[in-house]
């Protein structure tokens, strides 16, 4: 029986400011990527989010990003790679500590935002950052954007990794995401999103906008929850997968 | 044969700005308190300082402080205790991670600056912060200001702890430090500092300005290195202790 | 004909995080206190909020606070007064610059959060901070908590000032606010809030919980908008004042 | 009689960390570029540096940079241009405020570090940033890297501007700086630096490494002071210019 993991970014509130619907999402996903305080999150939010996730038996991941709170880690920054590695180490260390304090543990690591985007186009950068993360958490699994430089780097490292696709984004024929500014790039229709993802999981392939199949390891589906629409897509994806008899559970490697 | 540890704060540079003489100090001390990025230090500096310390077989401690870079952690801040606990957890977790990446480990935890001062007057606060630190690093030893509320909290927690006195500060009869603004509060004369500390270690007591002996566990001596004078005092202390046949080595608990 | 100003804190979003209902509030108030980036707000938010306020002919104020984003300026910090003065100067200067870029100007200055609370109990601190603010914006009016140390400081400075009372907070007989933890401290009932304030404006006095009248200069009423209830109270206050024939307009000094 | 201005970056200390030799430099230069708190400097340092500069009759400039303290504004960041404009406005406003509090004024604006480098290659970016700066300080003069996109932008804006060359950097034949990694890129010899700059000022042209003359407006020479060598070069440049009968004074436009 096929199984797949559902993941989402969480713990993205900051100080007095709220973001997201972590409560709702934690009833939908099986893995949570927790912001580590550099692009969002703070020590209070990290701990409370990890506790909530652990209570709902949702797997916990560290979600390091650029040190850019005002830009939410979405700006591309040219930081020396050695400095970036240490910033990743620091964030992963902090996440491990908070998880221990919460009585749980960090199972996986996923890069955030512009750091992830840049690394998905640059296997050397991905390798350096994953290597840094694993120097702090050698037992963790890396969550890679399937069929990108992320995957190439993880394979070269020989580390444990899982492949991820997006529930709400269309793919080009080279497995990259369709530019957000183009029509159809973002799936807004929950009735389409769910079956589309179920098709991909069953096929073991990314199905591109043109219908092309790119065989790849699909272990986890990335969901969002920042809009009411996103939550509908998340729920639809969950339902469509179950309807096809695909079991939803934390990834295992 | 009596033994004692010598400790100093380190890794207090920040970004492009240098502070201290860590190179020199690492040849004098047996334990190093490494800033964790909240009042000083950054991920690059944490890693390189820990590596240097490990190479010289100097014990490594996490040195968490208030989140106040511009104030160097020296301003008294009234932050809710739960938030402070999480900030301590975060910093200790980061330190553990960086130490692992550096191929070493965190042996002890010492509070910094105003956070330490406030906790030395408030056993409840000290208890909460130590408890938080140990929730992340249960195997670590707490370094307490001997005979203060720090010690009371550590004893109540039943954790491993070592008692610390200052090489260059005069004591009042209640074991508090003489106010910096009063004459004689800070020892500037290396010829006096070394023998004074050796006397205290031999006596197993804080010897106050008035000559009173306050028996207490003295496991480690705090040295400074921010001025040429401070380095002289550090060297004098080291020499005076050796001359009396006191062995200098990392504390053991 | 009596007139009074209605003010509210605004521009308290930060980076990607939203806070408040500035759009709605700008149709209710006559003066807006704009966060200056130290406890909330960022350069984008400052500019856009000032532009919106100017378009609606709402008076603009600089609202400096402690440098404590994660604590929203609500923690009491013991910072050397000279440093605080410079932090106030910096924030007021930034606000003046943003206002000029927005084609408008800063009319008033109001301290935020814990900085305001501490200064309301300490006339020396209030004097130092107002003096600093006026060294950058000598033409601005200081908005003081009526009948507190704020007012004492403004009178001693001989600067332009206006007195402020709260629409939703009960007063003790010494003109301080009833502790939030006590029953009745916060007015939740819009039907009560409006007439209560109109009574005070007509009486030219703070009317305390016990019914005592403390004559004071009431130039402006502080409104909130962080909850649906707060917006109801803001609207009720506005309506009650107009019903009594009190004109609502930007304060003049 | 020819005149030229000498400028240097200043006020680059931060909180407890010292950087540079502002005291010494203020006896050499005629204009000072004051960091505005985003890449270095803090409100205390801004005010004290401006006061020192004013006392020595040195002209004051605002020196805005990327919001990147740990990277000292030297990392290239891809921030939306509208956000960058507002960050520049904020910094310039803060500088104007601090200058007013110091009893002086901001005469010029010069971009810092990577922000300056990026703008020197991108006239649109330079235009947007200068336009933003002038929206806050319309009376200020822009200091441009002579013969780069900076100058193109300033000319298009029709604003007051002065052209700057470096005392210690070699030039390529297209007026760009020789890459730091190449031999001869940085002038280390004070005996060479001074006469070289005097030649350029007399020629009214950048003289490149190959000897080519690129005629350009040279109003100000950028000096450094971060090393003993740099101070020697600064002094040598000053002396060589005076020896040739070139008067050193604050630029006028």
mmCIF file with all atom_site columns, N, CA and C in Angstrom, chain D residues 159-198:
data_model
loop_
_atom_site.group_PDB
_atom_site.id
_atom_site.type_symbol
_atom_site.label_atom_id
_atom_site.label_alt_id
_atom_site.label_comp_id
_atom_site.label_asym_id
_atom_site.label_entity_id
_atom_site.label_seq_id
_atom_site.pdbx_PDB_ins_code
_atom_site.Cartn_x
_atom_site.Cartn_y
_atom_site.Cartn_z
_atom_site.occupancy
_atom_site.B_iso_or_equiv
_atom_site.pdbx_formal_charge
_atom_site.auth_seq_id
_atom_site.auth_comp_id
_atom_site.auth_asym_id
_atom_site.auth_atom_id
_atom_site.pdbx_PDB_model_num
ATOM 1   N N  . UNK D 1 159 ? 20.378 66.740 -9.904  1.00 0.00 ? 159 UNK D N  1
ATOM 2   C CA . UNK D 1 159 ? 20.626 67.169 -8.524  1.00 0.00 ? 159 UNK D CA 1
ATOM 3   C C  . UNK D 1 159 ? 22.052 67.688 -8.373  1.00 0.00 ? 159 UNK D C  1
ATOM 4   N N  . UNK D 1 160 ? 22.333 68.260 -7.222  1.00 0.00 ? 160 UNK D N  1
ATOM 5   C CA . UNK D 1 160 ? 23.708 68.648 -6.906  1.00 0.00 ? 160 UNK D CA 1
ATOM 6   C C  . UNK D 1 160 ? 24.524 67.385 -6.658  1.00 0.00 ? 160 UNK D C  1
ATOM 7   N N  . UNK D 1 161 ? 25.679 67.274 -7.278  1.00 0.00 ? 161 UNK D N  1
ATOM 8   C CA . UNK D 1 161 ? 26.516 66.101 -7.008  1.00 0.00 ? 161 UNK D CA 1
ATOM 9   C C  . UNK D 1 161 ? 27.988 66.458 -7.098  1.00 0.00 ? 161 UNK D C  1
ATOM 10  N N  . UNK D 1 162 ? 28.797 65.638 -6.426  1.00 0.00 ? 162 UNK D N  1
ATOM 11  C CA . UNK D 1 162 ? 30.255 65.771 -6.519  1.00 0.00 ? 162 UNK D CA 1
ATOM 12  C C  . UNK D 1 162 ? 30.826 64.404 -6.884  1.00 0.00 ? 162 UNK D C  1
ATOM 13  N N  . UNK D 1 163 ? 31.960 64.421 -7.603  1.00 0.00 ? 163 UNK D N  1
ATOM 14  C CA . UNK D 1 163 ? 32.590 63.181 -8.070  1.00 0.00 ? 163 UNK D CA 1
ATOM 15  C C  . UNK D 1 163 ? 33.725 62.758 -7.145  1.00 0.00 ? 163 UNK D C  1
ATOM 16  N N  . UNK D 1 164 ? 33.790 61.460 -6.905  1.00 0.00 ? 164 UNK D N  1
ATOM 17  C CA . UNK D 1 164 ? 34.738 60.933 -5.922  1.00 0.00 ? 164 UNK D CA 1
ATOM 18  C C  . UNK D 1 164 ? 35.677 59.900 -6.560  1.00 0.00 ? 164 UNK D C  1
ATOM 19  N N  . UNK D 1 165 ? 36.935 59.954 -6.184  1.00 0.00 ? 165 UNK D N  1
ATOM 20  C CA . UNK D 1 165 ? 37.863 58.877 -6.558  1.00 0.00 ? 165 UNK D CA 1
ATOM 21  C C  . UNK D 1 165 ? 38.523 58.341 -5.287  1.00 0.00 ? 165 UNK D C  1
ATOM 22  N N  . UNK D 1 166 ? 39.161 57.160 -5.421  1.00 0.00 ? 166 UNK D N  1
ATOM 23  C CA . UNK D 1 166 ? 39.762 56.498 -4.259  1.00 0.00 ? 166 UNK D CA 1
ATOM 24  C C  . UNK D 1 166 ? 41.270 56.746 -4.188  1.00 0.00 ? 166 UNK D C  1
ATOM 25  N N  . UNK D 1 167 ? 41.728 57.047 -3.009  1.00 0.00 ? 167 UNK D N  1
ATOM 26  C CA . UNK D 1 167 ? 43.169 57.282 -2.828  1.00 0.00 ? 167 UNK D CA 1
ATOM 27  C C  . UNK D 1 167 ? 43.985 56.003 -2.945  1.00 0.00 ? 167 UNK D C  1
ATOM 28  N N  . UNK D 1 168 ? 43.380 54.884 -2.646  1.00 0.00 ? 168 UNK D N  1
ATOM 29  C CA . UNK D 1 168 ? 44.203 53.671 -2.518  1.00 0.00 ? 168 UNK D CA 1
ATOM 30  C C  . UNK D 1 168 ? 43.770 52.542 -3.449  1.00 0.00 ? 168 UNK D C  1
ATOM 31  N N  . UNK D 1 169 ? 43.051 52.865 -4.519  1.00 0.00 ? 169 UNK D N  1
ATOM 32  C CA . UNK D 1 169 ? 42.621 51.809 -5.423  1.00 0.00 ? 169 UNK D CA 1
ATOM 33  C C  . UNK D 1 169 ? 43.026 52.122 -6.863  1.00 0.00 ? 169 UNK D C  1
ATOM 34  N N  . UNK D 1 170 ? 43.501 51.089 -7.568  1.00 0.00 ? 170 UNK D N  1
ATOM 35  C CA . UNK D 1 170 ? 43.871 51.238 -8.976  1.00 0.00 ? 170 UNK D CA 1
ATOM 36  C C  . UNK D 1 170 ? 42.617 51.138 -9.845  1.00 0.00 ? 170 UNK D C  1
ATOM 37  N N  . UNK D 1 171 ? 42.677 51.820 -11.005 1.00 0.00 ? 171 UNK D N  1
ATOM 38  C CA . UNK D 1 171 ? 41.523 51.874 -11.912 1.00 0.00 ? 171 UNK D CA 1
ATOM 39  C C  . UNK D 1 171 ? 41.791 51.126 -13.211 1.00 0.00 ? 171 UNK D C  1
ATOM 40  N N  . UNK D 1 172 ? 40.746 50.481 -13.723 1.00 0.00 ? 172 UNK D N  1
ATOM 41  C CA . UNK D 1 172 ? 40.778 49.898 -15.061 1.00 0.00 ? 172 UNK D CA 1
ATOM 42  C C  . UNK D 1 172 ? 40.501 50.980 -16.103 1.00 0.00 ? 172 UNK D C  1
ATOM 43  N N  . UNK D 1 173 ? 40.678 50.617 -17.359 1.00 0.00 ? 173 UNK D N  1
ATOM 44  C CA . UNK D 1 173 ? 40.515 51.611 -18.428 1.00 0.00 ? 173 UNK D CA 1
ATOM 45  C C  . UNK D 1 173 ? 39.058 52.032 -18.669 1.00 0.00 ? 173 UNK D C  1
ATOM 46  N N  . UNK D 1 174 ? 38.112 51.307 -18.055 1.00 0.00 ? 174 UNK D N  1
ATOM 47  C CA . UNK D 1 174 ? 36.710 51.737 -18.169 1.00 0.00 ? 174 UNK D CA 1
ATOM 48  C C  . UNK D 1 174 ? 36.248 52.451 -16.892 1.00 0.00 ? 174 UNK D C  1
ATOM 49  N N  . UNK D 1 175 ? 37.206 52.884 -16.089 1.00 0.00 ? 175 UNK D N  1
ATOM 50  C CA . UNK D 1 175 ? 36.933 53.658 -14.870 1.00 0.00 ? 175 UNK D CA 1
ATOM 51  C C  . UNK D 1 175 ? 36.417 52.817 -13.709 1.00 0.00 ? 175 UNK D C  1
ATOM 52  N N  . UNK D 1 176 ? 36.308 51.496 -13.909 1.00 0.00 ? 176 UNK D N  1
ATOM 53  C CA . UNK D 1 176 ? 35.964 50.647 -12.764 1.00 0.00 ? 176 UNK D CA 1
ATOM 54  C C  . UNK D 1 176 ? 37.239 50.379 -11.962 1.00 0.00 ? 176 UNK D C  1
ATOM 55  N N  . UNK D 1 177 ? 37.030 49.889 -10.757 1.00 0.00 ? 177 UNK D N  1
ATOM 56  C CA . UNK D 1 177 ? 38.175 49.579 -9.900  1.00 0.00 ? 177 UNK D CA 1
ATOM 57  C C  . UNK D 1 177 ? 38.778 48.241 -10.303 1.00 0.00 ? 177 UNK D C  1
ATOM 58  N N  . UNK D 1 178 ? 40.090 48.134 -10.215 1.00 0.00 ? 178 UNK D N  1
ATOM 59  C CA . UNK D 1 178 ? 40.752 46.853 -10.451 1.00 0.00 ? 178 UNK D CA 1
ATOM 60  C C  . UNK D 1 178 ? 40.326 45.892 -9.343  1.00 0.00 ? 178 UNK D C  1
ATOM 61  N N  . UNK D 1 179 ? 39.999 44.696 -9.747  1.00 0.00 ? 179 UNK D N  1
ATOM 62  C CA . UNK D 1 179 ? 39.545 43.671 -8.786  1.00 0.00 ? 179 UNK D CA 1
ATOM 63  C C  . UNK D 1 179 ? 40.577 43.516 -7.666  1.00 0.00 ? 179 UNK D C  1
ATOM 64  N N  . UNK D 1 180 ? 40.071 43.545 -6.434  1.00 0.00 ? 180 UNK D N  1
ATOM 65  C CA . UNK D 1 180 ? 40.946 43.458 -5.256  1.00 0.00 ? 180 UNK D CA 1
ATOM 66  C C  . UNK D 1 180 ? 41.895 42.267 -5.289  1.00 0.00 ? 180 UNK D C  1
ATOM 67  N N  . UNK D 1 181 ? 41.519 41.215 -5.999  1.00 0.00 ? 181 UNK D N  1
ATOM 68  C CA . UNK D 1 181 ? 42.352 40.011 -5.976  1.00 0.00 ? 181 UNK D CA 1
ATOM 69  C C  . UNK D 1 181 ? 43.539 40.101 -6.937  1.00 0.00 ? 181 UNK D C  1
ATOM 70  N N  . UNK D 1 182 ? 43.556 41.153 -7.758  1.00 0.00 ? 182 UNK D N  1
ATOM 71  C CA . UNK D 1 182 ? 44.638 41.272 -8.738  1.00 0.00 ? 182 UNK D CA 1
ATOM 72  C C  . UNK D 1 182 ? 45.788 42.090 -8.153  1.00 0.00 ? 182 UNK D C  1
ATOM 73  N N  . UNK D 1 183 ? 47.014 41.813 -8.648  1.00 0.00 ? 183 UNK D N  1
ATOM 74  C CA . UNK D 1 183 ? 48.175 42.548 -8.130  1.00 0.00 ? 183 UNK D CA 1
ATOM 75  C C  . UNK D 1 183 ? 48.047 44.045 -8.446  1.00 0.00 ? 183 UNK D C  1
ATOM 76  N N  . UNK D 1 184 ? 48.415 44.848 -7.483  1.00 0.00 ? 184 UNK D N  1
ATOM 77  C CA . UNK D 1 184 ? 48.382 46.294 -7.693  1.00 0.00 ? 184 UNK D CA 1
ATOM 78  C C  . UNK D 1 184 ? 47.024 46.929 -7.517  1.00 0.00 ? 184 UNK D C  1
ATOM 79  N N  . UNK D 1 185 ? 46.022 46.131 -7.212  1.00 0.00 ? 185 UNK D N  1
ATOM 80  C CA . UNK D 1 185 ? 44.656 46.669 -7.098  1.00 0.00 ? 185 UNK D CA 1
ATOM 81  C C  . UNK D 1 185 ? 44.554 47.676 -5.957  1.00 0.00 ? 185 UNK D C  1
ATOM 82  N N  . UNK D 1 186 ? 45.211 47.356 -4.852  1.00 0.00 ? 186 UNK D N  1
ATOM 83  C CA . UNK D 1 186 ? 45.185 48.250 -3.697  1.00 0.00 ? 186 UNK D CA 1
ATOM 84  C C  . UNK D 1 186 ? 46.579 48.864 -3.519  1.00 0.00 ? 186 UNK D C  1
ATOM 85  N N  . UNK D 1 187 ? 46.606 50.189 -3.402  1.00 0.00 ? 187 UNK D N  1
ATOM 86  C CA . UNK D 1 187 ? 47.884 50.888 -3.216  1.00 0.00 ? 187 UNK D CA 1
ATOM 87  C C  . UNK D 1 187 ? 48.269 50.797 -1.753  1.00 0.00 ? 187 UNK D C  1
ATOM 88  N N  . UNK D 1 188 ? 49.420 50.195 -1.479  1.00 0.00 ? 188 UNK D N  1
ATOM 89  C CA . UNK D 1 188 ? 49.858 50.063 -0.090  1.00 0.00 ? 188 UNK D CA 1
ATOM 90  C C  . UNK D 1 188 ? 50.973 51.050 0.257   1.00 0.00 ? 188 UNK D C  1
ATOM 91  N N  . UNK D 1 189 ? 51.521 51.702 -0.743  1.00 0.00 ? 189 UNK D N  1
ATOM 92  C CA . UNK D 1 189 ? 52.712 52.509 -0.526  1.00 0.00 ? 189 UNK D CA 1
ATOM 93  C C  . UNK D 1 189 ? 52.333 53.988 -0.470  1.00 0.00 ? 189 UNK D C  1
ATOM 94  N N  . UNK D 1 190 ? 52.488 54.569 0.717   1.00 0.00 ? 190 UNK D N  1
ATOM 95  C CA . UNK D 1 190 ? 52.087 55.967 0.910   1.00 0.00 ? 190 UNK D CA 1
ATOM 96  C C  . UNK D 1 190 ? 52.876 56.903 0.000   1.00 0.00 ? 190 UNK D C  1
ATOM 97  N N  . UNK D 1 191 ? 54.094 56.534 -0.331  1.00 0.00 ? 191 UNK D N  1
ATOM 98  C CA . UNK D 1 191 ? 54.937 57.388 -1.178  1.00 0.00 ? 191 UNK D CA 1
ATOM 99  C C  . UNK D 1 191 ? 54.385 57.458 -2.594  1.00 0.00 ? 191 UNK D C  1
ATOM 100 N N  . UNK D 1 192 ? 53.656 56.431 -2.985  1.00 0.00 ? 192 UNK D N  1
ATOM 101 C CA . UNK D 1 192 ? 53.060 56.407 -4.324  1.00 0.00 ? 192 UNK D CA 1
ATOM 102 C C  . UNK D 1 192 ? 51.665 57.030 -4.309  1.00 0.00 ? 192 UNK D C  1
ATOM 103 N N  . UNK D 1 193 ? 50.899 56.710 -3.253  1.00 0.00 ? 193 UNK D N  1
ATOM 104 C CA . UNK D 1 193 ? 49.484 57.092 -3.217  1.00 0.00 ? 193 UNK D CA 1
ATOM 105 C C  . UNK D 1 193 ? 49.284 58.601 -3.348  1.00 0.00 ? 193 UNK D C  1
ATOM 106 N N  . UNK D 1 194 ? 50.013 59.363 -2.559  1.00 0.00 ? 194 UNK D N  1
ATOM 107 C CA . UNK D 1 194 ? 49.807 60.810 -2.545  1.00 0.00 ? 194 UNK D CA 1
ATOM 108 C C  . UNK D 1 194 ? 50.030 61.439 -3.913  1.00 0.00 ? 194 UNK D C  1
ATOM 109 N N  . UNK D 1 195 ? 51.230 61.289 -4.497  1.00 0.00 ? 195 UNK D N  1
ATOM 110 C CA . UNK D 1 195 ? 51.480 61.898 -5.808  1.00 0.00 ? 195 UNK D CA 1
ATOM 111 C C  . UNK D 1 195 ? 50.511 61.417 -6.891  1.00 0.00 ? 195 UNK D C  1
ATOM 112 N N  . UNK D 1 196 ? 50.129 60.137 -6.829  1.00 0.00 ? 196 UNK D N  1
ATOM 113 C CA . UNK D 1 196 ? 49.198 59.612 -7.816  1.00 0.00 ? 196 UNK D CA 1
ATOM 114 C C  . UNK D 1 196 ? 47.886 60.399 -7.802  1.00 0.00 ? 196 UNK D C  1
ATOM 115 N N  . UNK D 1 197 ? 47.368 60.643 -6.616  1.00 0.00 ? 197 UNK D N  1
ATOM 116 C CA . UNK D 1 197 ? 46.106 61.372 -6.499  1.00 0.00 ? 197 UNK D CA 1
ATOM 117 C C  . UNK D 1 197 ? 46.287 62.830 -6.908  1.00 0.00 ? 197 UNK D C  1
ATOM 118 N N  . UNK D 1 198 ? 47.409 63.417 -6.519  1.00 0.00 ? 198 UNK D N  1
ATOM 119 C CA . UNK D 1 198 ? 47.659 64.813 -6.904  1.00 0.00 ? 198 UNK D CA 1
ATOM 120 C C  . UNK D 1 198 ? 47.703 64.922 -8.435  1.00 0.00 ? 198 UNK D C  1
#
